[in-house]
Amino acid sequence: MKGEQGSSVDSTRNDKFDRLRPIQIDNVGTVARDHLASERTWLTYVQTSLAIASIGVAITQLFAIKPIDAKDEANPFEAELDQAPLQTRTNQSRTESTRFNNPHRKVEIGDNISLAVIAHAYKPLGGSSNDFPLKMMSRWFKQVGFFVILYDRKSTSWTGDIEVEEYTSILKEVVSTQLSQYSLSKVIIGGYSAGSLIASRVRELDWLDCEVRYLLLSHPLSVSWALNLFRGTQIDNTLHDNLKTHKHLAIWGTNDQFTGVERYRQWSDNLKRGYPNTWSYIEIKGADHFGKSFVDVYNGLIEWITS
């Protein structure tokens, strides 16, 4: 009886110890490999996310375009811009976002006139109609008798399609209303930075019974894929189609932060070979993306827009 009781106690004790023993896993190697693979995948994800975030911060800092203060000695034209009279008219659909600027000369009904439309830089990162290059170009255009349209884009899309439609719509509205009493002889389709990309995509302007030219300032050649997603082929095709019949002038700086000068030169050389009569460019030594040195191209630009 005592032996049976001792045996029962030993059995119970052994069962308890069995529960405390490590669990035996047959596929230890497989589990370890899977765990290691999961850790590597997670680390890769974290590293990629941090890299993308760093790029985003860098681009935001570079593209954060602010109006240049009139006291900025690096931009001597700014004070003159502020002193120049700005005659502004607005239409009913865009009462605060479109500025229609008269030329610095008296214009009579029936006169031949010229018009320039200049689109601003990337809106989500600070671009607006107050960008210094736009104000400077507007001043120059008005000096040689152009009407000038500057406008703030209502929205920004991933593909840029909405911006192209908006640009075309504003052009049609102004020509058919405020300029209907004049004889239009020349239209400049222009843009700065991301606005240059939008301007280059404007097409099918046969309804304009006049000469049409394109002005591309600091064209974002190397980052166009990010500004207008899934439109790379369309952008190239439209540019080539427009070059068949319309003169283009591209202006860039050798120190552009987004597109290397060699990339610009290769792009320009290819277009010049294909369209020697319609493609022109001005390269500004030492200039960056933001147009602080655009004052150096005054003579070349005026010669091109008035020829």
PDB file of C-alpha atoms in Angstrom:
ATOM      1  CA  MET A   1       0.000   0.000   0.000  1.00  0.00           C
ATOM      2  CA  LYS A   2       2.810   2.316   0.970  1.00  0.00           C
ATOM      3  CA  GLY A   3       4.730   1.342  -2.172  1.00  0.00           C
ATOM      4  CA  GLU A   4       1.730   2.086  -4.345  1.00  0.00           C
ATOM      5  CA  GLN A   5       1.269   5.490  -2.686  1.00  0.00           C
ATOM      6  CA  GLY A   6       4.962   6.330  -3.184  1.00  0.00           C
ATOM      7  CA  SER A   7       4.733   5.336  -6.811  1.00  0.00           C
ATOM      8  CA  SER A   8       1.677   7.564  -7.269  1.00  0.00           C
ATOM      9  CA  VAL A   9       3.469  10.552  -5.718  1.00  0.00           C
ATOM     10  CA  ASP A  10       6.508  10.022  -7.935  1.00  0.00           C
ATOM     11  CA  SER A  11       4.295   9.838 -11.008  1.00  0.00           C
ATOM     12  CA  THR A  12       2.522  13.072 -10.100  1.00  0.00           C
ATOM     13  CA  ARG A  13       5.861  14.775  -9.464  1.00  0.00           C
ATOM     14  CA  ASN A  14       7.193  13.636 -12.835  1.00  0.00           C
ATOM     15  CA  ASP A  15       4.088  14.958 -14.628  1.00  0.00           C
ATOM     16  CA  LYS A  16       4.628  18.383 -13.063  1.00  0.00           C
ATOM     17  CA  PHE A  17       8.274  18.421 -14.084  1.00  0.00           C
ATOM     18  CA  ASP A  18       7.329  17.404 -17.612  1.00  0.00           C
ATOM     19  CA  ARG A  19       5.192  20.516 -17.888  1.00  0.00           C
ATOM     20  CA  LEU A  20       8.222  22.641 -16.977  1.00  0.00           C
ATOM     21  CA  ARG A  21      10.499  21.112 -19.588  1.00  0.00           C
ATOM     22  CA  PRO A  22      11.209  23.120 -22.786  1.00  0.00           C
ATOM     23  CA  ILE A  23       8.919  22.454 -25.695  1.00  0.00           C
ATOM     24  CA  GLN A  24      10.614  20.460 -28.384  1.00  0.00           C
ATOM     25  CA  ILE A  25      10.328  22.007 -31.908  1.00  0.00           C
ATOM     26  CA  ASP A  26      11.275  19.840 -34.814  1.00  0.00           C
ATOM     27  CA  ASN A  27      11.662  22.637 -37.415  1.00  0.00           C
ATOM     28  CA  VAL A  28      13.765  25.075 -35.372  1.00  0.00           C
ATOM     29  CA  GLY A  29      15.859  26.068 -38.397  1.00  0.00           C
ATOM     30  CA  THR A  30      12.832  26.914 -40.528  1.00  0.00           C
ATOM     31  CA  VAL A  31      11.258  29.068 -37.821  1.00  0.00           C
ATOM     32  CA  ALA A  32      14.536  30.913 -37.238  1.00  0.00           C
ATOM     33  CA  ARG A  33      14.968  31.582 -40.935  1.00  0.00           C
ATOM     34  CA  ASP A  34      11.398  32.842 -41.257  1.00  0.00           C
ATOM     35  CA  HIS A  35      11.863  35.112 -38.246  1.00  0.00           C
ATOM     36  CA  LEU A  36      15.123  36.486 -39.645  1.00  0.00           C
ATOM     37  CA  ALA A  37      13.525  37.076 -43.041  1.00  0.00           C
ATOM     38  CA  SER A  38      10.658  38.968 -41.404  1.00  0.00           C
ATOM     39  CA  GLU A  39      13.116  41.170 -39.509  1.00  0.00           C
ATOM     40  CA  ARG A  40      15.053  41.924 -42.689  1.00  0.00           C
ATOM     41  CA  THR A  41      11.838  42.796 -44.545  1.00  0.00           C
ATOM     42  CA  TRP A  42      10.799  45.154 -41.758  1.00  0.00           C
ATOM     43  CA  LEU A  43      14.230  46.824 -41.651  1.00  0.00           C
ATOM     44  CA  THR A  44      14.162  47.293 -45.431  1.00  0.00           C
ATOM     45  CA  TYR A  45      10.707  48.878 -45.178  1.00  0.00           C
ATOM     46  CA  VAL A  46      11.862  51.253 -42.433  1.00  0.00           C
ATOM     47  CA  GLN A  47      15.002  52.232 -44.362  1.00  0.00           C
ATOM     48  CA  THR A  48      12.999  52.863 -47.541  1.00  0.00           C
ATOM     49  CA  SER A  49      10.437  54.957 -45.665  1.00  0.00           C
ATOM     50  CA  LEU A  50      13.175  57.070 -44.077  1.00  0.00           C
ATOM     51  CA  ALA A  51      14.857  57.575 -47.452  1.00  0.00           C
ATOM     52  CA  ILE A  52      11.607  58.691 -49.072  1.00  0.00           C
ATOM     53  CA  ALA A  53      10.909  61.025 -46.165  1.00  0.00           C
ATOM     54  CA  SER A  54      14.384  62.559 -46.484  1.00  0.00           C
ATOM     55  CA  ILE A  55      13.897  63.142 -50.204  1.00  0.00           C
ATOM     56  CA  GLY A  56      10.516  64.728 -49.526  1.00  0.00           C
ATOM     57  CA  VAL A  57      12.001  67.114 -46.972  1.00  0.00           C
ATOM     58  CA  ALA A  58      14.812  68.074 -49.334  1.00  0.00           C
ATOM     59  CA  ILE A  59      12.441  68.765 -52.223  1.00  0.00           C
ATOM     60  CA  THR A  60      10.126  70.744 -49.957  1.00  0.00           C
ATOM     61  CA  GLN A  61      12.994  72.947 -48.829  1.00  0.00           C
ATOM     62  CA  LEU A  62      14.164  73.545 -52.376  1.00  0.00           C
ATOM     63  CA  PHE A  63      10.728  74.161 -53.839  1.00  0.00           C
ATOM     64  CA  ALA A  64       9.471  76.412 -51.025  1.00  0.00           C
ATOM     65  CA  ILE A  65       9.338  79.478 -53.227  1.00  0.00           C
ATOM     66  CA  LYS A  66       8.560  82.697 -51.418  1.00  0.00           C
ATOM     67  CA  PRO A  67       8.029  86.140 -52.957  1.00  0.00           C
ATOM     68  CA  ILE A  68      11.304  88.063 -52.911  1.00  0.00           C
ATOM     69  CA  ASP A  69      11.272  91.095 -50.657  1.00  0.00           C
ATOM     70  CA  ALA A  70      11.714  94.453 -52.371  1.00  0.00           C
ATOM     71  CA  LYS A  71      14.734  95.147 -50.154  1.00  0.00           C
ATOM     72  CA  ASP A  72      16.604  92.076 -51.348  1.00  0.00           C
ATOM     73  CA  GLU A  73      19.750  93.479 -52.944  1.00  0.00           C
ATOM     74  CA  ALA A  74      20.189  90.296 -55.000  1.00  0.00           C
ATOM     75  CA  ASN A  75      17.087  91.254 -56.997  1.00  0.00           C
ATOM     76  CA  PRO A  76      17.413  94.901 -58.093  1.00  0.00           C
ATOM     77  CA  PHE A  77      14.374  94.637 -60.357  1.00  0.00           C
ATOM     78  CA  GLU A  78      11.993  93.993 -57.451  1.00  0.00           C
ATOM     79  CA  ALA A  79      11.751  97.643 -56.350  1.00  0.00           C
ATOM     80  CA  GLU A  80      10.995  98.660 -59.926  1.00  0.00           C
ATOM     81  CA  LEU A  81       8.316  95.987 -60.133  1.00  0.00           C
ATOM     82  CA  ASP A  82       6.572  97.329 -57.057  1.00  0.00           C
ATOM     83  CA  GLN A  83       6.615 100.882 -58.425  1.00  0.00           C
ATOM     84  CA  ALA A  84       5.229  99.892 -61.818  1.00  0.00           C
ATOM     85  CA  PRO A  85       1.474 100.512 -62.158  1.00  0.00           C
ATOM     86  CA  LEU A  86      -0.471  97.258 -62.182  1.00  0.00           C
ATOM     87  CA  GLN A  87      -3.823  97.632 -63.906  1.00  0.00           C
ATOM     88  CA  THR A  88      -5.840  94.584 -62.965  1.00  0.00           C
ATOM     89  CA  ARG A  89      -9.106  93.323 -64.354  1.00  0.00           C
ATOM     90  CA  THR A  90     -10.889  90.225 -63.125  1.00  0.00           C
ATOM     91  CA  ASN A  91     -13.488  87.990 -64.678  1.00  0.00           C
ATOM     92  CA  GLN A  92     -16.555  86.610 -62.936  1.00  0.00           C
ATOM     93  CA  SER A  93     -15.320  83.044 -62.535  1.00  0.00           C
ATOM     94  CA  ARG A  94     -11.881  83.888 -61.113  1.00  0.00           C
ATOM     95  CA  THR A  95     -12.374  87.220 -59.347  1.00  0.00           C
ATOM     96  CA  GLU A  96      -9.318  86.943 -57.096  1.00  0.00           C
ATOM     97  CA  SER A  97      -6.992  84.456 -58.750  1.00  0.00           C
ATOM     98  CA  THR A  98      -6.452  85.923 -62.227  1.00  0.00           C
ATOM     99  CA  ARG A  99      -4.559  89.125 -62.900  1.00  0.00           C
ATOM    100  CA  PHE A 100      -5.008  90.630 -66.334  1.00  0.00           C
ATOM    101  CA  ASN A 101      -2.242  93.209 -66.831  1.00  0.00           C
ATOM    102  CA  ASN A 102      -2.332  95.946 -69.453  1.00  0.00           C
ATOM    103  CA  PRO A 103       0.754  96.852 -71.507  1.00  0.00           C
ATOM    104  CA  HIS A 104       2.674 100.045 -70.816  1.00  0.00           C
ATOM    105  CA  ARG A 105       1.172 101.811 -73.797  1.00  0.00           C
ATOM    106  CA  LYS A 106      -2.172 103.139 -74.871  1.00  0.00           C
ATOM    107  CA  VAL A 107      -4.230 100.603 -76.788  1.00  0.00           C
ATOM    108  CA  GLU A 108      -7.180 101.510 -78.975  1.00  0.00           C
ATOM    109  CA  ILE A 109     -10.055  99.282 -80.050  1.00  0.00           C
ATOM    110  CA  GLY A 110      -9.081  97.357 -83.155  1.00  0.00           C
ATOM    111  CA  ASP A 111      -5.330  97.610 -82.540  1.00  0.00           C
ATOM    112  CA  ASN A 112      -3.047  94.636 -83.057  1.00  0.00           C
ATOM    113  CA  ILE A 113      -2.036  93.279 -79.664  1.00  0.00           C
ATOM    114  CA  SER A 114       0.081  90.510 -78.153  1.00  0.00           C
ATOM    115  CA  LEU A 115      -0.705  88.346 -75.130  1.00  0.00           C
ATOM    116  CA  ALA A 116       1.440  86.307 -72.725  1.00  0.00           C
ATOM    117  CA  VAL A 117       0.160  83.734 -70.227  1.00  0.00           C
ATOM    118  CA  ILE A 118       2.667  82.631 -67.574  1.00  0.00           C
ATOM    119  CA  ALA A 119       1.933  79.749 -65.185  1.00  0.00           C
ATOM    120  CA  HIS A 120       3.557  79.622 -61.750  1.00  0.00           C
ATOM    121  CA  ALA A 121       5.587  76.965 -59.915  1.00  0.00           C
ATOM    122  CA  TYR A 122       4.265  73.949 -57.975  1.00  0.00           C
ATOM    123  CA  LYS A 123       1.375  75.171 -55.821  1.00  0.00           C
ATOM    124  CA  PRO A 124       1.605  72.706 -52.873  1.00  0.00           C
ATOM    125  CA  LEU A 125       5.192  73.857 -52.261  1.00  0.00           C
ATOM    126  CA  GLY A 126       4.586  77.596 -52.356  1.00  0.00           C
ATOM    127  CA  GLY A 127       4.282  78.449 -56.049  1.00  0.00           C
ATOM    128  CA  SER A 128       1.983  81.365 -56.901  1.00  0.00           C
ATOM    129  CA  SER A 129       1.525  84.282 -59.285  1.00  0.00           C
ATOM    130  CA  ASN A 130       3.777  86.260 -56.919  1.00  0.00           C
ATOM    131  CA  ASP A 131       6.847  84.189 -57.820  1.00  0.00           C
ATOM    132  CA  PHE A 132       9.655  86.615 -58.606  1.00  0.00           C
ATOM    133  CA  PRO A 133      10.385  85.240 -62.122  1.00  0.00           C
ATOM    134  CA  LEU A 134       6.719  85.736 -63.073  1.00  0.00           C
ATOM    135  CA  LYS A 135       6.604  89.316 -61.827  1.00  0.00           C
ATOM    136  CA  MET A 136       9.850  90.091 -63.607  1.00  0.00           C
ATOM    137  CA  MET A 137       8.718  88.532 -66.895  1.00  0.00           C
ATOM    138  CA  SER A 138       5.362  90.290 -66.634  1.00  0.00           C
ATOM    139  CA  ARG A 139       7.166  93.602 -66.292  1.00  0.00           C
ATOM    140  CA  TRP A 140       9.288  92.940 -69.352  1.00  0.00           C
ATOM    141  CA  PHE A 141       6.380  91.762 -71.472  1.00  0.00           C
ATOM    142  CA  LYS A 142       4.340  94.850 -70.626  1.00  0.00           C
ATOM    143  CA  GLN A 143       7.264  97.089 -71.534  1.00  0.00           C
ATOM    144  CA  VAL A 144       7.152  95.819 -75.118  1.00  0.00           C
ATOM    145  CA  GLY A 145       3.370  96.107 -75.405  1.00  0.00           C
ATOM    146  CA  PHE A 146       2.047  92.720 -74.265  1.00  0.00           C
ATOM    147  CA  PHE A 147      -1.064  92.065 -72.247  1.00  0.00           C
ATOM    148  CA  VAL A 148      -0.115  89.571 -69.516  1.00  0.00           C
ATOM    149  CA  ILE A 149      -2.152  86.973 -67.641  1.00  0.00           C
ATOM    150  CA  LEU A 150      -0.890  85.727 -64.269  1.00  0.00           C
ATOM    151  CA  TYR A 151      -3.143  83.413 -62.313  1.00  0.00           C
ATOM    152  CA  ASP A 152      -3.131  81.193 -59.235  1.00  0.00           C
ATOM    153  CA  ARG A 153      -4.094  77.613 -59.957  1.00  0.00           C
ATOM    154  CA  LYS A 154      -7.238  76.454 -58.198  1.00  0.00           C
ATOM    155  CA  SER A 155      -6.044  72.898 -57.673  1.00  0.00           C
ATOM    156  CA  THR A 156      -3.190  70.462 -58.179  1.00  0.00           C
ATOM    157  CA  SER A 157      -3.608  66.986 -59.643  1.00  0.00           C
ATOM    158  CA  TRP A 158      -1.261  64.008 -59.730  1.00  0.00           C
ATOM    159  CA  THR A 159      -1.233  63.894 -63.530  1.00  0.00           C
ATOM    160  CA  GLY A 160      -1.330  67.609 -64.346  1.00  0.00           C
ATOM    161  CA  ASP A 161      -4.338  67.126 -66.628  1.00  0.00           C
ATOM    162  CA  ILE A 162      -6.560  69.479 -64.613  1.00  0.00           C
ATOM    163  CA  GLU A 163      -3.908  72.202 -64.693  1.00  0.00           C
ATOM    164  CA  VAL A 164      -3.570  71.942 -68.482  1.00  0.00           C
ATOM    165  CA  GLU A 165      -7.344  72.233 -68.883  1.00  0.00           C
ATOM    166  CA  GLU A 166      -7.436  75.223 -66.533  1.00  0.00           C
ATOM    167  CA  TYR A 167      -4.658  76.986 -68.450  1.00  0.00           C
ATOM    168  CA  THR A 168      -6.465  76.501 -71.751  1.00  0.00           C
ATOM    169  CA  SER A 169      -9.796  77.568 -70.257  1.00  0.00           C
ATOM    170  CA  ILE A 170      -8.379  80.830 -68.902  1.00  0.00           C
ATOM    171  CA  LEU A 171      -6.750  81.606 -72.239  1.00  0.00           C
ATOM    172  CA  LYS A 172      -9.987  81.008 -74.134  1.00  0.00           C
ATOM    173  CA  GLU A 173     -12.032  83.069 -71.691  1.00  0.00           C
ATOM    174  CA  VAL A 174      -9.751  86.107 -71.799  1.00  0.00           C
ATOM    175  CA  VAL A 175      -9.375  86.052 -75.585  1.00  0.00           C
ATOM    176  CA  SER A 176     -13.125  85.703 -76.177  1.00  0.00           C
ATOM    177  CA  THR A 177     -14.152  88.382 -73.655  1.00  0.00           C
ATOM    178  CA  GLN A 178     -11.636  90.995 -72.554  1.00  0.00           C
ATOM    179  CA  LEU A 179      -9.587  90.902 -75.757  1.00  0.00           C
ATOM    180  CA  SER A 180     -12.407  90.398 -78.226  1.00  0.00           C
ATOM    181  CA  GLN A 181     -12.290  94.061 -79.260  1.00  0.00           C
ATOM    182  CA  TYR A 182      -8.673  93.814 -80.392  1.00  0.00           C
ATOM    183  CA  SER A 183      -6.857  92.020 -83.195  1.00  0.00           C
ATOM    184  CA  LEU A 184      -4.617  89.369 -81.642  1.00  0.00           C
ATOM    185  CA  SER A 185      -1.281  88.984 -83.446  1.00  0.00           C
ATOM    186  CA  LYS A 186       0.839  86.886 -81.058  1.00  0.00           C
ATOM    187  CA  VAL A 187       0.348  84.675 -77.990  1.00  0.00           C
ATOM    188  CA  ILE A 188       3.126  83.434 -75.701  1.00  0.00           C
ATOM    189  CA  ILE A 189       2.294  80.215 -73.824  1.00  0.00           C
ATOM    190  CA  GLY A 190       4.666  80.363 -70.876  1.00  0.00           C
ATOM    191  CA  GLY A 191       5.407  78.907 -67.491  1.00  0.00           C
ATOM    192  CA  TYR A 192       8.003  78.770 -64.749  1.00  0.00           C
ATOM    193  CA  SER A 193       9.204  75.554 -63.070  1.00  0.00           C
ATOM    194  CA  ALA A 194       6.189  73.210 -62.771  1.00  0.00           C
ATOM    195  CA  GLY A 195       4.221  75.843 -64.686  1.00  0.00           C
ATOM    196  CA  SER A 196       6.623  75.359 -67.583  1.00  0.00           C
ATOM    197  CA  LEU A 197       5.695  71.684 -67.689  1.00  0.00           C
ATOM    198  CA  ILE A 198       1.998  72.603 -67.799  1.00  0.00           C
ATOM    199  CA  ALA A 199       2.559  75.193 -70.526  1.00  0.00           C
ATOM    200  CA  SER A 200       4.490  72.720 -72.679  1.00  0.00           C
ATOM    201  CA  ARG A 201       1.465  70.388 -72.629  1.00  0.00           C
ATOM    202  CA  VAL A 202      -1.002  72.997 -73.930  1.00  0.00           C
ATOM    203  CA  ARG A 203      -1.951  72.052 -77.474  1.00  0.00           C
ATOM    204  CA  GLU A 204      -4.633  72.248 -80.170  1.00  0.00           C
ATOM    205  CA  LEU A 205      -4.565  76.037 -80.388  1.00  0.00           C
ATOM    206  CA  ASP A 206      -5.742  76.280 -83.983  1.00  0.00           C
ATOM    207  CA  TRP A 207      -8.652  78.391 -82.759  1.00  0.00           C
ATOM    208  CA  LEU A 208      -6.127  81.187 -82.162  1.00  0.00           C
ATOM    209  CA  ASP A 209      -5.831  83.028 -85.457  1.00  0.00           C
ATOM    210  CA  CYS A 210      -2.337  84.320 -84.711  1.00  0.00           C
ATOM    211  CA  GLU A 211       1.249  83.280 -84.051  1.00  0.00           C
ATOM    212  CA  VAL A 212       1.744  81.084 -80.965  1.00  0.00           C
ATOM    213  CA  ARG A 213       5.059  80.610 -79.159  1.00  0.00           C
ATOM    214  CA  TYR A 214       6.159  78.732 -76.025  1.00  0.00           C
ATOM    215  CA  LEU A 215       8.390  80.054 -73.224  1.00  0.00           C
ATOM    216  CA  LEU A 216       9.799  77.472 -70.774  1.00  0.00           C
ATOM    217  CA  LEU A 217      11.538  78.870 -67.666  1.00  0.00           C
ATOM    218  CA  SER A 218      13.528  76.486 -65.423  1.00  0.00           C
ATOM    219  CA  HIS A 219      11.776  73.543 -67.049  1.00  0.00           C
ATOM    220  CA  PRO A 220      11.711  70.694 -64.447  1.00  0.00           C
ATOM    221  CA  LEU A 221      13.124  68.155 -66.856  1.00  0.00           C
ATOM    222  CA  SER A 222      14.479  65.629 -64.360  1.00  0.00           C
ATOM    223  CA  VAL A 223      11.458  65.659 -62.027  1.00  0.00           C
ATOM    224  CA  SER A 224       8.654  65.884 -64.580  1.00  0.00           C
ATOM    225  CA  TRP A 225       7.744  62.263 -63.800  1.00  0.00           C
ATOM    226  CA  ALA A 226       6.916  63.254 -60.201  1.00  0.00           C
ATOM    227  CA  LEU A 227       4.962  66.402 -61.083  1.00  0.00           C
ATOM    228  CA  ASN A 228       2.854  64.790 -63.827  1.00  0.00           C
ATOM    229  CA  LEU A 229       2.542  61.090 -63.011  1.00  0.00           C
ATOM    230  CA  PHE A 230       2.117  58.588 -65.865  1.00  0.00           C
ATOM    231  CA  ARG A 231       2.333  61.345 -68.500  1.00  0.00           C
ATOM    232  CA  GLY A 232       5.947  60.994 -69.640  1.00  0.00           C
ATOM    233  CA  THR A 233       5.189  59.792 -73.162  1.00  0.00           C
ATOM    234  CA  GLN A 234       2.385  62.316 -73.566  1.00  0.00           C
ATOM    235  CA  ILE A 235       4.665  65.155 -72.443  1.00  0.00           C
ATOM    236  CA  ASP A 236       7.344  64.209 -74.979  1.00  0.00           C
ATOM    237  CA  ASN A 237       4.875  63.699 -77.821  1.00  0.00           C
ATOM    238  CA  THR A 238       3.138  67.022 -77.188  1.00  0.00           C
ATOM    239  CA  LEU A 239       6.440  68.902 -77.119  1.00  0.00           C
ATOM    240  CA  HIS A 240       7.509  67.371 -80.426  1.00  0.00           C
ATOM    241  CA  ASP A 241       4.117  68.042 -82.020  1.00  0.00           C
ATOM    242  CA  ASN A 242       4.167  71.682 -80.905  1.00  0.00           C
ATOM    243  CA  LEU A 243       7.724  72.158 -82.171  1.00  0.00           C
ATOM    244  CA  LYS A 244       6.612  71.272 -85.684  1.00  0.00           C
ATOM    245  CA  THR A 245       4.750  74.572 -86.003  1.00  0.00           C
ATOM    246  CA  HIS A 246       5.534  76.783 -82.975  1.00  0.00           C
ATOM    247  CA  LYS A 247       8.737  78.450 -81.816  1.00  0.00           C
ATOM    248  CA  HIS A 248       9.997  77.519 -78.341  1.00  0.00           C
ATOM    249  CA  LEU A 249      12.485  79.250 -76.053  1.00  0.00           C
ATOM    250  CA  ALA A 250      13.839  77.443 -72.982  1.00  0.00           C
ATOM    251  CA  ILE A 251      15.775  79.288 -70.272  1.00  0.00           C
ATOM    252  CA  TRP A 252      17.713  77.511 -67.526  1.00  0.00           C
ATOM    253  CA  GLY A 253      20.640  78.038 -65.170  1.00  0.00           C
ATOM    254  CA  THR A 254      23.813  75.990 -64.981  1.00  0.00           C
ATOM    255  CA  ASN A 255      23.276  75.548 -61.225  1.00  0.00           C
ATOM    256  CA  ASP A 256      19.669  74.365 -61.359  1.00  0.00           C
ATOM    257  CA  GLN A 257      18.973  72.269 -58.248  1.00  0.00           C
ATOM    258  CA  PHE A 258      16.671  69.779 -59.973  1.00  0.00           C
ATOM    259  CA  THR A 259      18.096  69.241 -63.451  1.00  0.00           C
ATOM    260  CA  GLY A 260      21.812  68.987 -64.164  1.00  0.00           C
ATOM    261  CA  VAL A 261      23.202  71.251 -66.856  1.00  0.00           C
ATOM    262  CA  GLU A 262      24.416  68.277 -68.912  1.00  0.00           C
ATOM    263  CA  ARG A 263      20.895  66.862 -68.906  1.00  0.00           C
ATOM    264  CA  TYR A 264      19.580  70.209 -70.150  1.00  0.00           C
ATOM    265  CA  ARG A 265      22.220  70.396 -72.871  1.00  0.00           C
ATOM    266  CA  GLN A 266      21.588  66.869 -74.112  1.00  0.00           C
ATOM    267  CA  TRP A 267      17.836  67.515 -74.183  1.00  0.00           C
ATOM    268  CA  SER A 268      18.331  70.782 -76.045  1.00  0.00           C
ATOM    269  CA  ASP A 269      20.809  69.324 -78.556  1.00  0.00           C
ATOM    270  CA  ASN A 270      18.368  66.567 -79.485  1.00  0.00           C
ATOM    271  CA  LEU A 271      15.533  69.048 -79.999  1.00  0.00           C
ATOM    272  CA  LYS A 272      17.752  71.432 -81.952  1.00  0.00           C
ATOM    273  CA  ARG A 273      18.718  68.667 -84.368  1.00  0.00           C
ATOM    274  CA  GLY A 274      15.092  67.748 -84.932  1.00  0.00           C
ATOM    275  CA  TYR A 275      13.645  71.266 -85.001  1.00  0.00           C
ATOM    276  CA  PRO A 276      16.405  73.758 -85.884  1.00  0.00           C
ATOM    277  CA  ASN A 277      13.953  76.476 -86.911  1.00  0.00           C
ATOM    278  CA  THR A 278      11.671  76.371 -83.888  1.00  0.00           C
ATOM    279  CA  TRP A 279      13.865  75.439 -80.907  1.00  0.00           C
ATOM    280  CA  SER A 280      16.002  78.017 -79.063  1.00  0.00           C
ATOM    281  CA  TYR A 281      17.504  78.215 -75.601  1.00  0.00           C
ATOM    282  CA  ILE A 282      19.348  80.558 -73.262  1.00  0.00           C
ATOM    283  CA  GLU A 283      21.687  79.109 -70.646  1.00  0.00           C
ATOM    284  CA  ILE A 284      22.544  81.358 -67.690  1.00  0.00           C
ATOM    285  CA  LYS A 285      25.927  80.684 -66.128  1.00  0.00           C
ATOM    286  CA  GLY A 286      25.717  80.361 -62.348  1.00  0.00           C
ATOM    287  CA  ALA A 287      21.925  80.720 -62.181  1.00  0.00           C
ATOM    288  CA  ASP A 288      19.846  78.374 -60.048  1.00  0.00           C
ATOM    289  CA  HIS A 289      16.288  77.086 -60.423  1.00  0.00           C
ATOM    290  CA  PHE A 290      14.638  80.042 -58.744  1.00  0.00           C
ATOM    291  CA  GLY A 291      15.346  82.752 -61.288  1.00  0.00           C
ATOM    292  CA  LYS A 292      17.376  85.246 -59.269  1.00  0.00           C
ATOM    293  CA  SER A 293      19.730  85.637 -62.248  1.00  0.00           C
ATOM    294  CA  PHE A 294      17.079  85.839 -64.953  1.00  0.00           C
ATOM    295  CA  VAL A 295      17.838  89.565 -65.245  1.00  0.00           C
ATOM    296  CA  ASP A 296      20.847  88.504 -67.311  1.00  0.00           C
ATOM    297  CA  VAL A 297      18.651  87.253 -70.168  1.00  0.00           C
ATOM    298  CA  TYR A 298      16.685  90.470 -70.710  1.00  0.00           C
ATOM    299  CA  ASN A 299      18.131  91.332 -74.123  1.00  0.00           C
ATOM    300  CA  GLY A 300      17.887  87.787 -75.468  1.00  0.00           C
ATOM    301  CA  LEU A 301      14.313  87.350 -74.270  1.00  0.00           C
ATOM    302  CA  ILE A 302      13.102  90.695 -75.632  1.00  0.00           C
ATOM    303  CA  GLU A 303      14.708  89.943 -78.988  1.00  0.00           C
ATOM    304  CA  TRP A 304      12.975  86.559 -79.144  1.00  0.00           C
ATOM    305  CA  ILE A 305       9.478  87.716 -78.148  1.00  0.00           C
ATOM    306  CA  THR A 306       9.505  90.739 -80.478  1.00  0.00           C
ATOM    307  CA  SER A 307      11.073  89.125 -83.554  1.00  0.00           C
TER     308      SER A 307
END
